[in-house]
mmCIF file of C-alpha atoms in Angstrom:
data_model
loop_
_atom_site.group_PDB
_atom_site.id
_atom_site.type_symbol
_atom_site.label_atom_id
_atom_site.label_comp_id
_atom_site.label_asym_id
_atom_site.label_seq_id
_atom_site.Cartn_x
_atom_site.Cartn_y
_atom_site.Cartn_z
ATOM 1 C CA MET A 12 13.163 9.323 -18.880
ATOM 2 C CA GLU A 13 16.789 8.275 -19.296
ATOM 3 C CA SER A 14 18.381 7.313 -22.636
ATOM 4 C CA PRO A 15 19.356 3.620 -23.039
ATOM 5 C CA LEU A 16 23.030 4.503 -22.421
ATOM 6 C CA ASP A 17 22.267 6.472 -19.264
ATOM 7 C CA LEU A 18 19.841 3.825 -18.056
ATOM 8 C CA SER A 19 22.519 1.166 -18.478
ATOM 9 C CA ALA A 20 24.810 3.008 -16.045
ATOM 10 C CA TRP A 21 22.012 3.448 -13.494
ATOM 11 C CA LEU A 22 21.129 -0.242 -13.774
ATOM 12 C CA ARG A 23 24.752 -1.196 -13.270
ATOM 13 C CA LEU A 24 24.884 0.919 -10.110
ATOM 14 C CA GLU A 25 21.636 -0.627 -8.875
ATOM 15 C CA GLN A 26 22.858 -4.151 -9.622
ATOM 16 C CA THR A 27 26.325 -3.819 -8.043
ATOM 17 C CA PRO A 28 26.494 -6.280 -5.105
ATOM 18 C CA GLY A 29 26.766 -4.592 -1.729
ATOM 19 C CA VAL A 30 25.843 -1.123 -2.996
ATOM 20 C CA GLY A 31 22.526 -0.071 -1.495
ATOM 21 C CA ASN A 32 20.614 3.193 -1.852
ATOM 22 C CA GLU A 33 22.594 5.042 0.812
ATOM 23 C CA THR A 34 25.986 4.074 -0.634
ATOM 24 C CA ALA A 35 24.790 4.838 -4.164
ATOM 25 C CA ARG A 36 23.636 8.322 -3.162
ATOM 26 C CA ARG A 37 26.953 8.957 -1.418
ATOM 27 C CA LEU A 38 28.810 7.975 -4.586
ATOM 28 C CA LEU A 39 26.539 10.143 -6.721
ATOM 29 C CA SER A 40 27.098 13.142 -4.443
ATOM 30 C CA VAL A 41 30.878 12.814 -4.910
ATOM 31 C CA PHE A 42 31.237 11.766 -8.555
ATOM 32 C CA GLY A 43 28.030 12.987 -10.211
ATOM 33 C CA LEU A 44 26.210 10.641 -12.585
ATOM 34 C CA PRO A 45 26.743 6.851 -12.566
ATOM 35 C CA GLU A 46 28.925 6.993 -15.687
ATOM 36 C CA GLN A 47 31.414 9.111 -13.753
ATOM 37 C CA ILE A 48 31.420 6.641 -10.859
ATOM 38 C CA PHE A 49 32.416 3.803 -13.165
ATOM 39 C CA ALA A 50 35.043 5.975 -14.874
ATOM 40 C CA ALA A 51 36.735 6.715 -11.534
ATOM 41 C CA SER A 52 39.932 4.979 -10.441
ATOM 42 C CA HIS A 53 40.085 2.357 -7.728
ATOM 43 C CA ALA A 54 41.947 4.796 -5.478
ATOM 44 C CA ALA A 55 39.308 7.503 -5.987
ATOM 45 C CA LEU A 56 36.493 5.055 -5.205
ATOM 46 C CA CYS A 57 38.303 3.910 -2.053
ATOM 47 C CA GLU A 58 38.072 7.442 -0.712
ATOM 48 C CA VAL A 59 34.278 7.002 -0.605
ATOM 49 C CA VAL A 60 33.705 3.260 -0.077
ATOM 50 C CA ILE A 61 35.653 0.326 1.317
ATOM 51 C CA PRO A 62 38.019 -1.520 -1.087
ATOM 52 C CA ARG A 63 35.641 -4.490 -1.427
ATOM 53 C CA LEU A 64 32.888 -2.234 -2.779
ATOM 54 C CA ALA A 65 35.365 -0.387 -5.005
ATOM 55 C CA ASN A 66 36.290 -3.735 -6.559
ATOM 56 C CA ALA A 67 32.617 -4.579 -7.050
ATOM 57 C CA LEU A 68 31.954 -1.241 -8.737
ATOM 58 C CA LEU A 69 34.763 -1.785 -11.237
ATOM 59 C CA ALA A 70 33.576 -5.318 -12.089
ATOM 60 C CA MET A 71 30.569 -5.899 -14.329
ATOM 61 C CA PRO A 72 27.626 -7.436 -12.397
ATOM 62 C CA ALA A 73 26.730 -11.031 -13.273
ATOM 63 C CA ASN A 74 24.098 -11.422 -16.020
ATOM 64 C CA PHE A 75 24.122 -7.667 -16.472
ATOM 65 C CA GLN A 76 23.479 -7.617 -20.218
ATOM 66 C CA GLN A 77 20.404 -9.803 -19.780
ATOM 67 C CA GLN A 78 19.042 -7.361 -17.197
ATOM 68 C CA ILE A 79 19.662 -4.394 -19.504
ATOM 69 C CA ASP A 80 17.924 -6.127 -22.405
ATOM 70 C CA LYS A 81 15.011 -7.126 -20.198
ATOM 71 C CA THR A 82 14.594 -3.592 -18.834
ATOM 72 C CA LEU A 83 14.825 -1.886 -22.226
ATOM 73 C CA SER A 84 12.305 -4.340 -23.659
ATOM 74 C CA TRP A 85 9.931 -3.748 -20.738
ATOM 75 C CA GLN A 86 10.314 0.037 -21.011
ATOM 76 C CA ALA A 87 9.490 -0.099 -24.719
ATOM 77 C CA GLN A 88 6.009 -1.436 -23.933
ATOM 78 C CA PRO A 89 3.208 1.180 -23.798
ATOM 79 C CA GLY A 90 2.630 2.565 -20.312
ATOM 80 C CA ASN A 91 5.986 1.430 -18.868
ATOM 81 C CA ILE A 92 8.543 3.987 -17.684
ATOM 82 C CA VAL A 93 11.792 3.849 -15.700
ATOM 83 C CA LEU A 94 12.772 6.956 -13.744
ATOM 84 C CA THR A 95 16.026 7.668 -11.920
ATOM 85 C CA LEU A 96 16.938 10.166 -9.215
ATOM 86 C CA ALA A 97 18.391 12.415 -11.914
ATOM 87 C CA ASP A 98 15.196 12.513 -13.982
ATOM 88 C CA ALA A 99 13.367 15.852 -14.010
ATOM 89 C CA THR A 100 10.027 14.044 -13.633
ATOM 90 C CA TYR A 101 11.072 12.053 -10.556
ATOM 91 C CA PRO A 102 8.299 12.548 -7.932
ATOM 92 C CA ARG A 103 9.014 15.645 -5.839
ATOM 93 C CA SER A 104 7.461 14.143 -2.714
ATOM 94 C CA LEU A 105 9.956 11.260 -2.720
ATOM 95 C CA LEU A 106 12.885 13.657 -2.999
ATOM 96 C CA GLU A 107 11.810 14.974 0.425
ATOM 97 C CA ILE A 108 12.140 11.648 2.268
ATOM 98 C CA PRO A 109 15.414 10.484 3.889
ATOM 99 C CA ASP A 110 15.838 7.440 1.634
ATOM 100 C CA PRO A 111 14.459 8.096 -1.876
ATOM 101 C CA PRO A 112 14.594 5.116 -4.254
ATOM 102 C CA LEU A 113 17.456 5.124 -6.721
ATOM 103 C CA MET A 114 15.160 4.040 -9.548
ATOM 104 C CA LEU A 115 11.417 3.713 -10.057
ATOM 105 C CA TYR A 116 9.772 1.223 -12.401
ATOM 106 C CA ILE A 117 6.345 2.631 -13.290
ATOM 107 C CA LYS A 118 3.404 1.003 -15.058
ATOM 108 C CA GLY A 119 0.369 3.157 -15.816
ATOM 109 C CA ARG A 120 -0.121 6.899 -15.272
ATOM 110 C CA PRO A 121 3.117 8.470 -13.946
ATOM 111 C CA SER A 122 1.394 11.840 -13.479
ATOM 112 C CA LEU A 123 -0.372 10.372 -10.413
ATOM 113 C CA LEU A 124 2.967 10.318 -8.582
ATOM 114 C CA ASP A 125 2.716 14.099 -8.205
ATOM 115 C CA ALA A 126 -0.987 14.132 -7.334
ATOM 116 C CA ALA A 127 -2.338 15.021 -3.872
ATOM 117 C CA THR A 128 -2.352 11.597 -2.218
ATOM 118 C CA VAL A 129 -3.491 9.856 0.957
ATOM 119 C CA ALA A 130 -2.138 6.412 1.841
ATOM 120 C CA VAL A 131 -4.642 3.823 3.106
ATOM 121 C CA VAL A 132 -3.179 0.739 4.776
ATOM 122 C CA GLY A 133 -4.155 -2.017 7.187
ATOM 123 C CA SER A 134 -4.374 -5.698 7.949
ATOM 124 C CA ARG A 135 -4.186 -8.433 5.334
ATOM 125 C CA ASN A 136 -6.669 -10.441 7.441
ATOM 126 C CA ALA A 137 -9.234 -7.687 7.738
ATOM 127 C CA THR A 138 -12.756 -7.902 9.135
ATOM 128 C CA VAL A 139 -15.838 -7.359 7.002
ATOM 129 C CA GLN A 140 -16.263 -3.904 8.530
ATOM 130 C CA GLY A 141 -12.601 -3.078 7.960
ATOM 131 C CA ILE A 142 -12.923 -3.935 4.254
ATOM 132 C CA ARG A 143 -16.015 -1.740 3.995
ATOM 133 C CA ASN A 144 -14.299 1.150 5.786
ATOM 134 C CA ALA A 145 -11.259 0.940 3.508
ATOM 135 C CA GLU A 146 -13.409 0.882 0.373
ATOM 136 C CA GLN A 147 -15.753 3.670 1.449
ATOM 137 C CA PHE A 148 -13.039 6.010 2.794
ATOM 138 C CA SER A 149 -10.940 5.464 -0.348
ATOM 139 C CA GLU A 150 -13.902 5.964 -2.669
ATOM 140 C CA ALA A 151 -14.930 9.161 -0.875
ATOM 141 C CA LEU A 152 -11.380 10.554 -0.918
ATOM 142 C CA SER A 153 -11.025 9.636 -4.598
ATOM 143 C CA PHE A 154 -14.260 11.468 -5.424
ATOM 144 C CA ALA A 155 -12.831 14.405 -3.492
ATOM 145 C CA GLY A 156 -9.972 14.416 -5.988
ATOM 146 C CA LEU A 157 -7.308 12.649 -3.923
ATOM 147 C CA CYS A 158 -5.237 9.748 -5.160
ATOM 148 C CA ILE A 159 -4.975 6.720 -2.846
ATOM 149 C CA SER A 160 -1.648 4.942 -2.366
ATOM 150 C CA SER A 161 -1.420 1.457 -0.898
ATOM 151 C CA GLY A 162 0.541 -1.762 -1.264
ATOM 152 C CA GLN A 163 -1.651 -4.093 -3.394
ATOM 153 C CA ALA A 164 -1.637 -6.676 -0.593
ATOM 154 C CA ALA A 165 -4.676 -8.726 0.380
ATOM 155 C CA GLY A 166 -7.241 -7.277 2.779
ATOM 156 C CA ILE A 167 -7.288 -3.534 3.448
ATOM 157 C CA ASP A 168 -4.875 -2.661 0.607
ATOM 158 C CA THR A 169 -7.047 -4.446 -1.956
ATOM 159 C CA ALA A 170 -10.190 -2.736 -0.671
ATOM 160 C CA ALA A 171 -8.478 0.668 -0.741
ATOM 161 C CA HIS A 172 -7.431 0.260 -4.384
ATOM 162 C CA GLN A 173 -10.877 -0.972 -5.402
ATOM 163 C CA GLY A 174 -12.634 1.931 -3.721
ATOM 164 C CA ALA A 175 -10.222 4.494 -5.148
ATOM 165 C CA LEU A 176 -10.612 3.203 -8.709
ATOM 166 C CA ARG A 177 -14.309 4.114 -8.581
ATOM 167 C CA GLY A 178 -13.481 7.813 -8.277
ATOM 168 C CA PRO A 179 -11.493 10.273 -10.400
ATOM 169 C CA GLY A 180 -8.588 10.456 -7.939
ATOM 170 C CA SER A 181 -7.568 6.875 -8.801
ATOM 171 C CA THR A 182 -4.837 4.914 -7.050
ATOM 172 C CA ILE A 183 -1.125 4.073 -6.815
ATOM 173 C CA ALA A 184 0.039 0.567 -5.911
ATOM 174 C CA VAL A 185 3.560 0.458 -4.476
ATOM 175 C CA ILE A 186 4.681 -3.153 -4.738
ATOM 176 C CA GLY A 187 7.464 -5.186 -3.145
ATOM 177 C CA THR A 188 8.394 -7.189 -6.259
ATOM 178 C CA GLY A 189 9.598 -6.313 -9.719
ATOM 179 C CA ALA A 190 7.043 -4.344 -11.733
ATOM 180 C CA ASP A 191 6.681 -7.319 -14.081
ATOM 181 C CA ILE A 192 5.397 -9.590 -11.285
ATOM 182 C CA VAL A 193 1.923 -9.642 -9.715
ATOM 183 C CA TYR A 194 1.863 -10.509 -6.016
ATOM 184 C CA PRO A 195 -0.275 -11.892 -4.545
ATOM 185 C CA ALA A 196 -1.404 -13.817 -7.633
ATOM 186 C CA ARG A 197 -5.059 -13.461 -6.607
ATOM 187 C CA ASN A 198 -4.754 -9.736 -7.317
ATOM 188 C CA ARG A 199 -3.894 -10.214 -10.990
ATOM 189 C CA ASN A 200 -7.166 -8.680 -12.214
ATOM 190 C CA LEU A 201 -6.817 -5.799 -9.738
ATOM 191 C CA ALA A 202 -3.255 -5.166 -10.937
ATOM 192 C CA HIS A 203 -4.475 -4.923 -14.536
ATOM 193 C CA LEU A 204 -7.164 -2.415 -13.504
ATOM 194 C CA ILE A 205 -4.611 -0.323 -11.604
ATOM 195 C CA ALA A 206 -2.198 -0.365 -14.561
ATOM 196 C CA GLU A 207 -5.011 0.829 -16.852
ATOM 197 C CA GLY A 208 -6.537 3.523 -14.663
ATOM 198 C CA GLY A 209 -3.952 4.146 -11.966
ATOM 199 C CA CYS A 210 -0.272 3.499 -11.450
ATOM 200 C CA ILE A 211 1.931 0.616 -10.267
ATOM 201 C CA VAL A 212 5.347 1.537 -8.832
ATOM 202 C CA SER A 213 8.343 -0.522 -7.740
ATOM 203 C CA GLU A 214 11.907 0.322 -6.781
ATOM 204 C CA TYR A 215 13.015 -3.264 -7.399
ATOM 205 C CA SER A 216 14.578 -4.446 -10.642
ATOM 206 C CA LEU A 217 12.490 -6.506 -13.036
ATOM 207 C CA GLY A 218 12.175 -10.142 -12.070
ATOM 208 C CA THR A 219 12.608 -9.493 -8.318
ATOM 209 C CA PRO A 220 10.429 -12.111 -6.561
ATOM 210 C CA ALA A 221 8.366 -11.649 -3.412
ATOM 211 C CA LEU A 222 11.030 -11.436 -0.680
ATOM 212 C CA ALA A 223 9.930 -10.748 2.903
ATOM 213 C CA PRO A 224 12.402 -7.878 3.636
ATOM 214 C CA ASN A 225 11.238 -5.905 0.587
ATOM 215 C CA PHE A 226 7.681 -5.324 1.780
ATOM 216 C CA PRO A 227 8.397 -3.312 4.960
ATOM 217 C CA ARG A 228 10.974 -1.345 2.967
ATOM 218 C CA ARG A 229 8.514 -0.376 0.241
ATOM 219 C CA ASN A 230 6.232 1.127 2.893
ATOM 220 C CA ARG A 231 8.363 4.283 3.024
ATOM 221 C CA ILE A 232 7.345 4.936 -0.609
ATOM 222 C CA ILE A 233 3.642 4.402 0.147
ATOM 223 C CA SER A 234 3.819 7.047 2.883
ATOM 224 C CA GLY A 235 6.383 9.219 1.097
ATOM 225 C CA LEU A 236 4.054 9.808 -1.850
ATOM 226 C CA ALA A 237 1.236 10.857 0.491
ATOM 227 C CA LYS A 238 0.248 13.893 2.528
ATOM 228 C CA GLY A 239 -1.097 11.574 5.225
ATOM 229 C CA VAL A 240 -1.548 7.905 6.071
ATOM 230 C CA LEU A 241 -4.843 6.349 7.180
ATOM 231 C CA VAL A 242 -4.570 3.082 9.133
ATOM 232 C CA VAL A 243 -7.934 1.295 8.880
ATOM 233 C CA GLU A 244 -7.268 -1.857 10.901
ATOM 234 C CA ALA A 245 -4.036 -3.121 12.441
ATOM 235 C CA ALA A 246 -3.000 -5.662 15.033
ATOM 236 C CA ALA A 247 -0.517 -4.653 17.726
ATOM 237 C CA GLN A 248 2.455 -5.928 15.662
ATOM 238 C CA SER A 249 1.081 -5.077 12.214
ATOM 239 C CA GLY A 250 3.291 -3.998 9.330
ATOM 240 C CA SER A 251 0.891 -1.089 8.904
ATOM 241 C CA LEU A 252 2.390 0.415 12.051
ATOM 242 C CA ILE A 253 5.739 0.491 10.229
ATOM 243 C CA THR A 254 4.120 2.590 7.512
ATOM 244 C CA ALA A 255 2.626 4.887 10.155
ATOM 245 C CA ARG A 256 6.002 5.281 11.883
ATOM 246 C CA MET A 257 7.703 6.069 8.570
ATOM 247 C CA ALA A 258 4.987 8.594 7.768
ATOM 248 C CA ALA A 259 5.568 10.382 11.073
ATOM 249 C CA GLU A 260 9.329 10.418 10.459
ATOM 250 C CA GLN A 261 8.694 11.883 6.994
ATOM 251 C CA GLY A 262 6.535 14.656 8.451
ATOM 252 C CA ARG A 263 3.269 13.216 7.127
ATOM 253 C CA GLU A 264 -0.003 13.184 9.062
ATOM 254 C CA VAL A 265 -1.148 9.879 10.583
ATOM 255 C CA PHE A 266 -4.841 8.985 10.890
ATOM 256 C CA ALA A 267 -6.478 5.942 12.458
ATOM 257 C CA ILE A 268 -10.006 4.545 12.590
ATOM 258 C CA PRO A 269 -10.971 3.358 16.089
ATOM 259 C CA GLY A 270 -12.698 0.026 16.663
ATOM 260 C CA SER A 271 -13.944 -2.318 19.323
ATOM 261 C CA ILE A 272 -11.758 -2.712 22.406
ATOM 262 C CA HIS A 273 -12.379 -6.455 22.049
ATOM 263 C CA SER A 274 -11.018 -6.722 18.503
ATOM 264 C CA PRO A 275 -7.333 -7.658 18.042
ATOM 265 C CA LEU A 276 -7.358 -5.716 14.772
ATOM 266 C CA SER A 277 -8.179 -2.495 16.624
ATOM 267 C CA LYS A 278 -5.172 -2.688 18.944
ATOM 268 C CA GLY A 279 -2.771 -1.122 16.480
ATOM 269 C CA CYS A 280 -5.104 1.765 15.638
ATOM 270 C CA HIS A 281 -5.729 2.474 19.307
ATOM 271 C CA GLN A 282 -1.987 2.420 19.943
ATOM 272 C CA LEU A 283 -1.454 4.983 17.170
ATOM 273 C CA ILE A 284 -4.200 7.221 18.551
ATOM 274 C CA ARG A 285 -2.572 7.123 21.999
ATOM 275 C CA GLN A 286 0.694 8.153 20.350
ATOM 276 C CA GLY A 287 -0.872 11.167 18.662
ATOM 277 C CA ALA A 288 -2.498 9.896 15.454
ATOM 278 C CA LYS A 289 -5.712 11.703 14.502
ATOM 279 C CA LEU A 290 -8.880 9.720 15.258
ATOM 280 C CA VAL A 291 -11.148 9.853 12.192
ATOM 281 C CA GLU A 292 -14.734 8.783 11.656
ATOM 282 C CA SER A 293 -15.237 10.018 8.094
ATOM 283 C CA ALA A 294 -13.278 11.018 5.014
ATOM 284 C CA GLN A 295 -14.301 14.594 5.724
ATOM 285 C CA ASP A 296 -12.201 14.466 8.912
ATOM 286 C CA ILE A 297 -9.114 13.760 6.797
ATOM 287 C CA LEU A 298 -9.879 16.494 4.274
ATOM 288 C CA GLU A 299 -10.360 19.065 7.030
ATOM 289 C CA GLU A 300 -7.164 18.036 8.836
ATOM 290 C CA LEU A 301 -5.141 18.279 5.631
ATOM 291 C CA GLN A 302 -6.888 21.574 4.815
ATOM 292 C CA LEU A 303 -7.694 20.428 1.311
ATOM 293 C CA GLN A 304 -10.262 22.409 -0.651
ATOM 294 C CA THR A 305 -12.150 19.802 -2.658
ATOM 295 C CA HIS A 306 -15.632 18.959 -3.822
ATOM 296 C CA PHE A 307 -16.760 16.288 -1.407
ATOM 297 C CA ALA A 308 -19.843 14.092 -1.420
ATOM 298 C CA GLN A 309 -20.883 13.969 2.227
ATOM 299 C CA THR A 310 -22.516 10.563 1.905
ATOM 300 C CA LEU A 311 -22.009 7.714 -0.513
ATOM 301 C CA PRO A 312 -24.459 4.933 -1.334
ATOM 302 C CA GLN A 313 -23.952 1.855 0.784
ATOM 303 C CA PRO A 314 -23.120 -1.289 -1.195
ATOM 304 C CA ALA A 315 -25.972 -3.735 -1.408
ATOM 305 C CA PHE A 316 -25.265 -6.974 0.407
ATOM 306 C CA GLN A 317 -25.714 -10.069 -1.716
ATOM 307 C CA THR A 318 -25.579 -13.673 -0.574
ATOM 308 C CA GLY A 319 -25.260 -16.792 -2.629
ATOM 309 C CA LYS A 320 -28.147 -19.213 -2.267
ATOM 310 C CA THR A 321 -25.815 -22.123 -1.708
ATOM 311 C CA GLU A 322 -23.700 -20.443 0.992
ATOM 312 C CA PRO A 323 -24.412 -21.827 4.500
ATOM 313 C CA PHE A 324 -26.250 -19.454 6.831
ATOM 314 C CA VAL A 325 -23.509 -19.845 9.467
ATOM 315 C CA SER A 326 -20.856 -18.713 6.977
ATOM 316 C CA ILE A 327 -22.977 -15.737 5.920
ATOM 317 C CA LEU A 328 -23.575 -14.701 9.531
ATOM 318 C CA LEU A 329 -19.947 -14.925 10.577
ATOM 319 C CA LYS A 330 -19.021 -12.579 7.744
ATOM 320 C CA GLU A 331 -21.469 -10.011 9.079
ATOM 321 C CA ILE A 332 -20.898 -10.211 12.852
ATOM 322 C CA ASP A 333 -17.831 -8.421 14.147
ATOM 323 C CA PHE A 334 -16.507 -7.583 17.623
ATOM 324 C CA ASP A 335 -18.742 -4.515 17.693
ATOM 325 C CA PRO A 336 -22.363 -5.285 18.682
ATOM 326 C CA VAL A 337 -24.832 -5.608 15.807
ATOM 327 C CA HIS A 338 -28.625 -5.847 16.108
ATOM 328 C CA MET A 339 -30.602 -8.844 14.887
ATOM 329 C CA ASP A 340 -32.706 -6.619 12.614
ATOM 330 C CA MET A 341 -29.545 -5.331 10.941
ATOM 331 C CA LEU A 342 -28.328 -8.917 10.424
ATOM 332 C CA ALA A 343 -31.663 -9.858 8.861
ATOM 333 C CA SER A 344 -31.459 -6.843 6.549
ATOM 334 C CA ARG A 345 -27.868 -7.522 5.516
ATOM 335 C CA THR A 346 -28.163 -11.265 4.984
ATOM 336 C CA GLY A 347 -31.719 -11.734 3.784
ATOM 337 C CA ILE A 348 -32.158 -14.641 6.214
ATOM 338 C CA ASP A 349 -35.693 -14.926 7.600
ATOM 339 C CA ILE A 350 -36.090 -14.202 11.330
ATOM 340 C CA SER A 351 -36.922 -17.765 12.393
ATOM 341 C CA SER A 352 -33.863 -19.225 10.637
ATOM 342 C CA LEU A 353 -31.718 -16.333 11.839
ATOM 343 C CA THR A 354 -32.736 -16.896 15.465
ATOM 344 C CA ALA A 355 -31.891 -20.585 15.227
ATOM 345 C CA GLU A 356 -28.488 -19.970 13.672
ATOM 346 C CA LEU A 357 -27.621 -17.281 16.220
ATOM 347 C CA LEU A 358 -28.479 -19.638 19.063
ATOM 348 C CA THR A 359 -26.296 -22.347 17.541
ATOM 349 C CA LEU A 360 -23.343 -19.956 17.276
ATOM 350 C CA GLU A 361 -23.930 -18.683 20.813
ATOM 351 C CA LEU A 362 -23.985 -22.215 22.246
ATOM 352 C CA GLY A 363 -20.813 -22.955 20.286
ATOM 353 C CA GLY A 364 -19.025 -20.084 21.994
ATOM 354 C CA GLN A 365 -18.578 -18.039 18.821
ATOM 355 C CA LEU A 366 -21.092 -15.300 19.646
ATOM 356 C CA GLU A 367 -22.352 -13.487 22.709
ATOM 357 C CA ALA A 368 -25.987 -12.380 23.012
ATOM 358 C CA LEU A 369 -26.306 -8.873 24.468
ATOM 359 C CA PRO A 370 -29.369 -7.053 25.868
ATOM 360 C CA GLY A 371 -31.765 -5.521 23.340
ATOM 361 C CA GLY A 372 -31.276 -8.079 20.580
ATOM 362 C CA TYR A 373 -27.595 -7.319 19.912
ATOM 363 C CA TYR A 374 -24.854 -9.840 19.203
ATOM 364 C CA ARG A 375 -21.086 -9.640 19.014
ATOM 365 C CA ARG A 376 -18.339 -12.011 17.984
ATOM 366 C CA LEU A 377 -16.160 -13.707 20.609
ATOM 367 C CA ALA A 378 -13.608 -15.487 18.390
#
């Protein structure tokens, strides 16, 4: 961890307008530490960057002292750490990727950043089965001793973190805001659990709000920390495919769970499999592919399905019926709805064009 004086110079470099990670690393390779960059002459800086950026480097960023004070105050709180590229404890796996973050703001257990990790990502608008797959794969991998990295977004990311927190491997949330901001707000309780038992990481300065360009960019850290990336569900244009592409470019393994050919959220996974991603049906498939020697529970208990008494039967059913065929007996078991009521509700949904009845008592979702 850097001293306050050193950290001030790194923050100034990070905050200089127009100086991104690539330019900052180029400057560091020429001048050394940030203090030496700011001690250089305008002429010396112009040999590395254009005059406009040289001028920006020699001027103090706006509101800089407030940002320093805010960062030092945040770092003084228990469990909060700021690492820079020059820190000896900077994660080794991120040093291997083409674009390592200049700084990392960490809340929780920093030791997890060097743990054997698998990234689990997927759609924000996941199906019921996708949520279950993400939770169960992540829980199984966590019990096998692997840490799970994801992005703390709604849907698959949330399920992955929740499953991973149940096991000893725990989880890393790589976020697209400042480390002092919880996004989405609905994940506030999850964020607290991750900070207590896992690790939250951001490359963005404190106070950075949720900006659309930051989320695809943070995906390279999710994959960079991992030995492989598992895509659970993804539409054809999903952001999860960006993570998978970055993983491949970083030399990481890419895994995908197949789904129904009728489901839009299977299109992305099928596309990845056609492009060479490993098709997986269990967590054991991932462990064997990565050649990891771990203690692995072959089967995990299935979560009991609970329904609220006041929830409409139609709503309960639509949560349980996906694009893959499911038998009426399974629906009765999952929902607790008696057969006569279940038959009536299924007929209503079929007549409404939401379900299709298949031979043998099976049903599948149409929309």
